[in-house]
Amino acid sequence: MVRFILRRLLQMVLAFFGTTLIVYALMFAGQGDPIQALAGERPVTEAQRAYLTEKFHLDRTGIDGFFFRYFDYIRNLLQGDLGESLTGRQIGDILAAAWPVTIKLALIAMTVTVLFGVTAGVLAGIRRASIFDNSTLLLTLIVLAVPTIVLAPLAQYLLGVRWRLFPPTAGSDPDFYALLLPGIVLGSLSLATALRLTRTSVAENLRADYVRTARSKGLVKRRIVGIHVLRNSLIPVVTFLGVELGNLMGGAIITEGVFNIPGVGFNLFRAIRTEDGPLVVGIVSVLVVVYLVANLVVDVLYAVLDPRIRYE
């Protein structure tokens, strides 16, 4: 296990440098005028041009200058300095204000996914080919067919504006109730996928040889499902949930934008729209770390759920 974790940490380092290099290059390397790329569409005065040139080492040109600026950014990043956005605010301060909101939203979405998706998936797997099973398959197919960019405004209009069950927008300081509808919308696709994955895994394990052996020994169905089937069936589900948690942390751009939630996804979308290169690179770098750590935790949980799995 120790060697496996060390190998994964090495892979995480390589993935981190590769991802940040690609994002940094996409934001800065292909621009004819790097100063105008930093400023976006706004006009740049001579004083601002001189300040940006000195601050971002733009007097160095060519491929050597690009890698010098990239490694200078990485050096500052490893020291905890994410730099400044084009508005003059520290990127660390922007993320510090946005992370609590996004974490709350992601936890609501994950809770909805686990409580309803996994639970319904277990019941559908046990009652395979029943009315409940067929109904859940049909409903999840409809949910998966509707993209978030359509589902979010539709839910906002019906549940927030027309029927007034939830606040239509979250506001600058949203509470739990204001984040409940966006959390449900954000977790709807995850819920549908988790339900189908759990249902398939449970149904497959119920037909396994060890289940027939347990039944022949006289074990009750509750014990067979609760201890043997459920534990083995949760392995692919935990994989999906772990990866999905990393996606929810940064993949809420549409949901946060529709419901006006000042989270990480909202700030990332605004940075892309205003061509704020330093803010885009800073947010993406942090999201890469979150995603990699979530994948590492999932891999380590494999051995906890199934002792047969060994990494050495």
Short mmCIF file of C-alpha atoms in Angstrom, two decimals:
data_model
loop_
_atom_site.label_atom_id
_atom_site.label_comp_id
_atom_site.label_asym_id
_atom_site.label_seq_id
_atom_site.Cartn_x
_atom_site.Cartn_y
_atom_site.Cartn_z
CA MET A 1 0.00 0.00 0.00
CA VAL A 2 2.83 2.41 0.82
CA ARG A 3 4.50 1.82 -2.53
CA PHE A 4 1.17 2.27 -4.29
CA ILE A 5 0.57 5.62 -2.56
CA LEU A 6 4.08 6.78 -3.45
CA ARG A 7 3.53 5.83 -7.09
CA ARG A 8 0.24 7.68 -7.16
CA LEU A 9 1.82 10.75 -5.56
CA LEU A 10 4.46 10.74 -8.30
CA GLN A 11 1.75 10.45 -10.93
CA MET A 12 -0.13 13.30 -9.26
CA VAL A 13 2.95 15.53 -9.48
CA LEU A 14 3.38 14.77 -13.19
CA ALA A 15 -0.32 15.31 -13.85
CA PHE A 16 -0.29 18.59 -11.94
CA PHE A 17 2.66 20.01 -13.88
CA GLY A 18 1.26 18.77 -17.20
CA THR A 19 -2.20 20.22 -16.60
CA THR A 20 -1.04 23.59 -15.32
CA LEU A 21 1.44 23.87 -18.21
CA ILE A 22 -1.32 23.26 -20.76
CA VAL A 23 -3.69 25.75 -19.13
CA TYR A 24 -0.93 28.35 -18.76
CA ALA A 25 0.04 27.91 -22.41
CA LEU A 26 -3.56 28.18 -23.60
CA MET A 27 -4.03 31.43 -21.69
CA PHE A 28 -0.74 33.15 -22.49
CA ALA A 29 1.51 31.42 -25.04
CA GLY A 30 -0.65 31.85 -28.12
CA GLN A 31 -1.22 35.59 -27.78
CA GLY A 32 0.56 38.02 -30.06
CA ASP A 33 0.68 40.71 -27.38
CA PRO A 34 1.04 39.12 -23.93
CA ILE A 35 0.26 42.41 -22.18
CA GLN A 36 -2.99 42.79 -24.08
CA ALA A 37 -3.73 39.15 -23.29
CA LEU A 38 -3.38 39.93 -19.60
CA ALA A 39 -5.59 42.98 -19.85
CA GLY A 40 -8.21 41.40 -22.09
CA GLU A 41 -10.18 43.83 -24.23
CA ARG A 42 -9.45 46.82 -22.01
CA PRO A 43 -7.08 49.52 -23.33
CA VAL A 44 -3.60 49.56 -21.79
CA THR A 45 -1.74 52.77 -21.00
CA GLU A 46 2.03 53.07 -21.24
CA ALA A 47 2.34 53.12 -17.43
CA GLN A 48 0.26 49.96 -17.14
CA ARG A 49 2.27 48.31 -19.90
CA ALA A 50 5.53 49.08 -18.10
CA TYR A 51 4.12 47.78 -14.80
CA LEU A 52 2.86 44.52 -16.33
CA THR A 53 6.11 44.01 -18.21
CA GLU A 54 8.13 44.22 -15.00
CA LYS A 55 5.68 42.25 -12.87
CA PHE A 56 5.24 39.29 -15.23
CA HIS A 57 8.81 39.31 -16.68
CA LEU A 58 7.50 40.04 -20.17
CA ASP A 59 10.84 41.50 -21.23
CA ARG A 60 11.93 37.91 -21.73
CA THR A 61 10.74 36.72 -25.13
CA GLY A 62 10.52 33.41 -26.95
CA ILE A 63 10.10 29.91 -25.55
CA ASP A 64 12.70 30.56 -22.84
CA GLY A 65 10.70 33.52 -21.60
CA PHE A 66 7.50 31.50 -21.53
CA PHE A 67 9.00 28.69 -19.45
CA PHE A 68 10.70 31.22 -17.18
CA ARG A 69 7.33 32.83 -16.44
CA TYR A 70 5.65 29.44 -16.03
CA PHE A 71 8.18 28.16 -13.51
CA ASP A 72 8.09 31.51 -11.72
CA TYR A 73 4.32 31.04 -11.41
CA ILE A 74 4.80 27.47 -10.13
CA ARG A 75 7.39 28.63 -7.60
CA ASN A 76 4.99 31.22 -6.23
CA LEU A 77 2.16 28.70 -6.29
CA LEU A 78 4.10 26.17 -4.21
CA GLN A 79 4.72 28.95 -1.69
CA GLY A 80 0.98 29.56 -1.43
CA ASP A 81 0.96 32.70 -3.58
CA LEU A 82 -1.64 32.41 -6.34
CA GLY A 83 -0.95 35.91 -7.58
CA GLU A 84 -3.33 38.74 -8.41
CA SER A 85 -6.25 38.94 -10.80
CA LEU A 86 -6.53 41.73 -13.33
CA THR A 87 -8.85 43.55 -10.91
CA GLY A 88 -6.00 43.79 -8.40
CA ARG A 89 -7.51 41.35 -5.88
CA GLN A 90 -5.48 38.47 -4.51
CA ILE A 91 -6.60 35.21 -6.12
CA GLY A 92 -6.21 33.49 -2.76
CA ASP A 93 -8.72 35.92 -1.23
CA ILE A 94 -11.16 35.30 -4.08
CA LEU A 95 -10.93 31.53 -3.59
CA ALA A 96 -11.17 31.87 0.20
CA ALA A 97 -14.50 33.65 -0.22
CA ALA A 98 -15.77 31.29 -2.95
CA TRP A 99 -14.72 27.88 -1.57
CA PRO A 100 -17.17 27.72 1.38
CA VAL A 101 -20.11 28.34 -0.94
CA THR A 102 -18.97 25.77 -3.51
CA ILE A 103 -18.23 23.18 -0.80
CA LYS A 104 -21.73 23.61 0.64
CA LEU A 105 -23.24 23.27 -2.82
CA ALA A 106 -21.15 20.18 -3.62
CA LEU A 107 -22.02 18.55 -0.28
CA ILE A 108 -25.74 19.11 -0.88
CA ALA A 109 -25.42 17.59 -4.35
CA MET A 110 -23.41 14.64 -3.01
CA THR A 111 -25.87 14.06 -0.16
CA VAL A 112 -28.76 14.00 -2.61
CA THR A 113 -26.84 11.58 -4.82
CA VAL A 114 -26.02 9.17 -1.98
CA LEU A 115 -29.38 9.29 -0.17
CA PHE A 116 -31.60 8.96 -3.22
CA GLY A 117 -29.37 7.65 -6.00
CA VAL A 118 -27.53 4.88 -4.17
CA THR A 119 -30.54 3.88 -2.05
CA ALA A 120 -32.87 3.70 -5.04
CA GLY A 121 -30.18 1.85 -6.99
CA VAL A 122 -29.93 -0.83 -4.30
CA LEU A 123 -33.72 -1.27 -4.23
CA ALA A 124 -33.90 -1.40 -8.03
CA GLY A 125 -31.12 -3.98 -8.13
CA ILE A 126 -32.86 -6.17 -5.56
CA ARG A 127 -36.25 -5.82 -7.29
CA ARG A 128 -34.92 -6.25 -10.79
CA ALA A 129 -37.52 -6.10 -13.62
CA SER A 130 -40.17 -4.79 -11.20
CA ILE A 131 -42.31 -1.68 -11.70
CA PHE A 132 -39.99 0.28 -9.41
CA ASP A 133 -36.92 -0.84 -11.38
CA ASN A 134 -38.43 0.04 -14.76
CA SER A 135 -39.71 3.39 -13.46
CA THR A 136 -36.32 4.43 -12.09
CA LEU A 137 -34.59 3.42 -15.32
CA LEU A 138 -37.03 5.54 -17.32
CA LEU A 139 -36.72 8.56 -15.01
CA THR A 140 -32.93 8.44 -14.93
CA LEU A 141 -32.86 8.17 -18.72
CA ILE A 142 -34.92 11.37 -18.94
CA VAL A 143 -32.64 13.17 -16.45
CA LEU A 144 -29.51 12.09 -18.30
CA ALA A 145 -30.99 13.27 -21.59
CA VAL A 146 -31.59 16.80 -20.29
CA PRO A 147 -28.36 18.89 -20.05
CA THR A 148 -27.74 21.08 -17.01
CA ILE A 149 -27.90 24.21 -19.15
CA VAL A 150 -31.58 23.36 -19.78
CA LEU A 151 -32.43 21.77 -16.44
CA ALA A 152 -31.12 24.63 -14.28
CA PRO A 153 -33.17 27.47 -15.88
CA LEU A 154 -36.23 25.20 -16.05
CA ALA A 155 -36.00 24.32 -12.35
CA GLN A 156 -35.37 27.97 -11.50
CA TYR A 157 -38.47 29.09 -13.40
CA LEU A 158 -40.85 26.37 -12.20
CA LEU A 159 -39.74 25.91 -8.58
CA GLY A 160 -38.36 29.38 -7.92
CA VAL A 161 -40.41 31.86 -9.98
CA ARG A 162 -43.74 30.24 -10.77
CA TRP A 163 -44.42 28.01 -7.75
CA ARG A 164 -42.15 29.93 -5.31
CA LEU A 165 -40.98 26.82 -3.46
CA PHE A 166 -37.34 27.93 -3.43
CA PRO A 167 -35.52 31.26 -3.82
CA PRO A 168 -34.91 31.86 -7.55
CA THR A 169 -31.38 33.18 -6.88
CA ALA A 170 -28.95 32.53 -4.06
CA GLY A 171 -27.52 36.02 -3.57
CA SER A 172 -24.17 37.10 -2.20
CA ASP A 173 -24.43 35.24 1.13
CA PRO A 174 -26.63 32.18 0.50
CA ASP A 175 -27.93 30.02 3.33
CA PHE A 176 -28.73 26.31 3.19
CA TYR A 177 -32.26 26.80 1.88
CA ALA A 178 -31.08 29.09 -0.91
CA LEU A 179 -28.52 26.45 -2.00
CA LEU A 180 -30.95 23.53 -1.78
CA LEU A 181 -32.47 23.86 -5.26
CA PRO A 182 -29.11 24.51 -6.98
CA GLY A 183 -27.67 21.53 -5.08
CA ILE A 184 -30.48 19.27 -6.29
CA VAL A 185 -30.02 20.47 -9.86
CA LEU A 186 -26.25 20.02 -9.64
CA GLY A 187 -26.60 16.52 -8.20
CA SER A 188 -29.34 15.35 -10.57
CA LEU A 189 -26.99 13.97 -13.22
CA SER A 190 -24.82 12.37 -10.54
CA LEU A 191 -27.93 10.90 -8.92
CA ALA A 192 -29.09 9.32 -12.17
CA THR A 193 -25.66 7.87 -12.94
CA ALA A 194 -25.14 6.59 -9.37
CA LEU A 195 -28.59 4.96 -9.40
CA ARG A 196 -27.94 3.10 -12.64
CA LEU A 197 -24.43 2.09 -11.59
CA THR A 198 -25.59 0.83 -8.18
CA ARG A 199 -28.52 -1.02 -9.69
CA THR A 200 -26.30 -2.81 -12.22
CA SER A 201 -23.67 -3.69 -9.62
CA VAL A 202 -26.19 -5.04 -7.10
CA ALA A 203 -28.04 -7.08 -9.72
CA GLU A 204 -24.76 -8.56 -10.96
CA ASN A 205 -23.57 -9.50 -7.47
CA LEU A 206 -26.91 -11.11 -6.59
CA ARG A 207 -26.23 -13.64 -9.36
CA ALA A 208 -22.70 -14.38 -8.13
CA ASP A 209 -21.61 -17.77 -6.80
CA TYR A 210 -20.90 -16.54 -3.28
CA VAL A 211 -24.52 -15.37 -2.96
CA ARG A 212 -25.84 -18.81 -3.92
CA THR A 213 -23.44 -20.34 -1.41
CA ALA A 214 -24.68 -17.98 1.32
CA ARG A 215 -28.28 -18.87 0.54
CA SER A 216 -27.51 -22.57 0.65
CA LYS A 217 -26.07 -22.06 4.14
CA GLY A 218 -29.35 -20.63 5.30
CA LEU A 219 -28.37 -16.96 5.66
CA VAL A 220 -31.30 -14.56 5.61
CA LYS A 221 -31.66 -12.22 2.63
CA ARG A 222 -31.09 -9.10 4.73
CA ARG A 223 -27.71 -10.37 5.89
CA ILE A 224 -26.69 -11.48 2.40
CA VAL A 225 -27.54 -8.13 0.85
CA GLY A 226 -26.40 -5.91 3.72
CA ILE A 227 -23.02 -7.53 4.37
CA HIS A 228 -21.92 -9.41 1.27
CA VAL A 229 -23.67 -7.94 -1.78
CA LEU A 230 -23.72 -4.30 -0.75
CA ARG A 231 -20.06 -4.21 0.23
CA ASN A 232 -18.90 -5.65 -3.09
CA SER A 233 -21.37 -3.58 -5.08
CA LEU A 234 -20.17 -0.31 -3.58
CA ILE A 235 -16.68 -0.54 -5.06
CA PRO A 236 -17.57 0.95 -8.49
CA VAL A 237 -20.02 3.33 -6.82
CA VAL A 238 -17.35 4.72 -4.50
CA THR A 239 -15.09 5.17 -7.51
CA PHE A 240 -17.75 7.20 -9.27
CA LEU A 241 -18.63 9.26 -6.19
CA GLY A 242 -15.01 10.10 -5.46
CA VAL A 243 -14.35 11.28 -8.99
CA GLU A 244 -17.70 13.07 -9.08
CA LEU A 245 -16.91 14.97 -5.89
CA GLY A 246 -13.87 16.46 -7.62
CA ASN A 247 -16.03 17.31 -10.62
CA LEU A 248 -18.69 18.95 -8.45
CA MET A 249 -16.09 21.22 -6.88
CA GLY A 250 -15.29 22.86 -10.19
CA GLY A 251 -17.99 21.70 -12.56
CA ALA A 252 -20.75 23.90 -11.15
CA ILE A 253 -20.13 26.73 -13.62
CA ILE A 254 -23.59 26.56 -15.21
CA THR A 255 -25.48 25.99 -11.96
CA GLU A 256 -23.68 28.76 -10.09
CA GLY A 257 -24.14 31.08 -13.04
CA VAL A 258 -27.88 30.48 -13.39
CA PHE A 259 -28.61 30.80 -9.67
CA ASN A 260 -26.12 33.65 -9.14
CA ILE A 261 -24.04 31.75 -6.59
CA PRO A 262 -20.66 33.39 -5.82
CA GLY A 263 -18.71 30.13 -5.83
CA VAL A 264 -15.62 28.83 -7.58
CA GLY A 265 -17.44 27.96 -10.79
CA PHE A 266 -19.04 31.40 -10.95
CA ASN A 267 -15.67 33.11 -10.53
CA LEU A 268 -14.08 30.82 -13.12
CA PHE A 269 -16.80 31.60 -15.64
CA ARG A 270 -16.46 35.33 -14.99
CA ALA A 271 -12.68 35.10 -15.37
CA ILE A 272 -13.03 33.32 -18.72
CA ARG A 273 -15.60 35.82 -19.93
CA THR A 274 -13.46 38.83 -18.95
CA GLU A 275 -10.26 37.12 -20.18
CA ASP A 276 -8.66 37.33 -16.73
CA GLY A 277 -5.79 34.93 -17.45
CA PRO A 278 -4.11 34.91 -14.00
CA LEU A 279 -7.44 34.16 -12.28
CA VAL A 280 -8.29 31.35 -14.71
CA VAL A 281 -4.90 29.69 -14.26
CA GLY A 282 -5.03 30.10 -10.47
CA ILE A 283 -8.50 28.58 -10.09
CA VAL A 284 -7.77 25.70 -12.47
CA SER A 285 -4.51 24.91 -10.63
CA VAL A 286 -6.36 24.56 -7.33
CA LEU A 287 -9.11 22.47 -8.94
CA VAL A 288 -6.51 20.12 -10.38
CA VAL A 289 -5.14 19.50 -6.88
CA VAL A 290 -8.65 18.84 -5.53
CA TYR A 291 -9.40 16.40 -8.33
CA LEU A 292 -6.11 14.51 -7.89
CA VAL A 293 -6.52 14.22 -4.12
CA ALA A 294 -10.09 12.94 -4.55
CA ASN A 295 -8.85 10.22 -6.92
CA LEU A 296 -6.11 9.20 -4.48
CA VAL A 297 -8.61 8.87 -1.62
CA VAL A 298 -10.84 6.70 -3.80
CA ASP A 299 -7.99 4.36 -4.68
CA VAL A 300 -7.04 3.96 -1.03
CA LEU A 301 -10.66 3.17 -0.12
CA TYR A 302 -10.59 0.18 -2.48
CA ALA A 303 -8.65 -1.89 0.02
CA VAL A 304 -10.99 -0.88 2.84
CA LEU A 305 -14.11 -1.98 0.96
CA ASP A 306 -12.62 -5.19 -0.43
CA PRO A 307 -9.63 -6.81 1.35
CA ARG A 308 -9.00 -8.94 -1.74
CA ILE A 309 -7.71 -5.86 -3.53
CA ARG A 310 -3.99 -5.38 -3.03
CA TYR A 311 -1.72 -2.85 -4.65
CA GLU A 312 1.62 -4.51 -3.96
#
